[in-house]
């Protein structure tokens, strides 16, 4: 069955002024849609056609032939964007719950140190990619990945991501990726979604 572009979990103007309706319209309606359409064409009439998105990403990870590489890139980007939309919320940012704040303190020293590390990961990613908060070996960690590489391929559990491809911020912030990352952390992050993901794995 063909994959479909999921609806955004909020209206296209719900993240303004930190992410404009124009950015979301293009990012979701053009870029994300392109990855979905390209993936469907690539896997049509192949053994991958009936596999889940995660299975397709894992099966094509590390591929060297051109078609499998295209499948990996597009499948990973469909997954990443699904996850990115679910990493933000209208009226997002602010303070996480006490429990999540304590978890950040345990790993990073304090919430501000986590934010600094996540911001740095986004800035350190040369060219296109993502900043991530992940669960690895039952501990929180921050990392960046290039292009569309998702951390679950390495056995890490993604808890939060920020798309730092230029298409994610250029209309609103021009070349100022640092300002986009600050706005993401202060005004867009869905802490409740992060906490829900943490609780699913940390008991
Ligand atoms: Fe993107």
mmCIF file of C-alpha atoms in Angstrom, residues 32 35 78 110 137:
data_model
loop_
_atom_site.group_PDB
_atom_site.id
_atom_site.type_symbol
_atom_site.label_atom_id
_atom_site.label_comp_id
_atom_site.label_asym_id
_atom_site.label_seq_id
_atom_site.Cartn_x
_atom_site.Cartn_y
_atom_site.Cartn_z
ATOM 1 C CA UNK A 32 7.660 16.287 2.556
ATOM 2 C CA UNK A 35 9.748 12.448 -0.395
ATOM 3 C CA UNK A 78 9.483 10.704 5.166
ATOM 4 C CA UNK A 110 20.542 21.476 33.995
ATOM 5 C CA UNK A 137 21.957 2.747 26.431
#
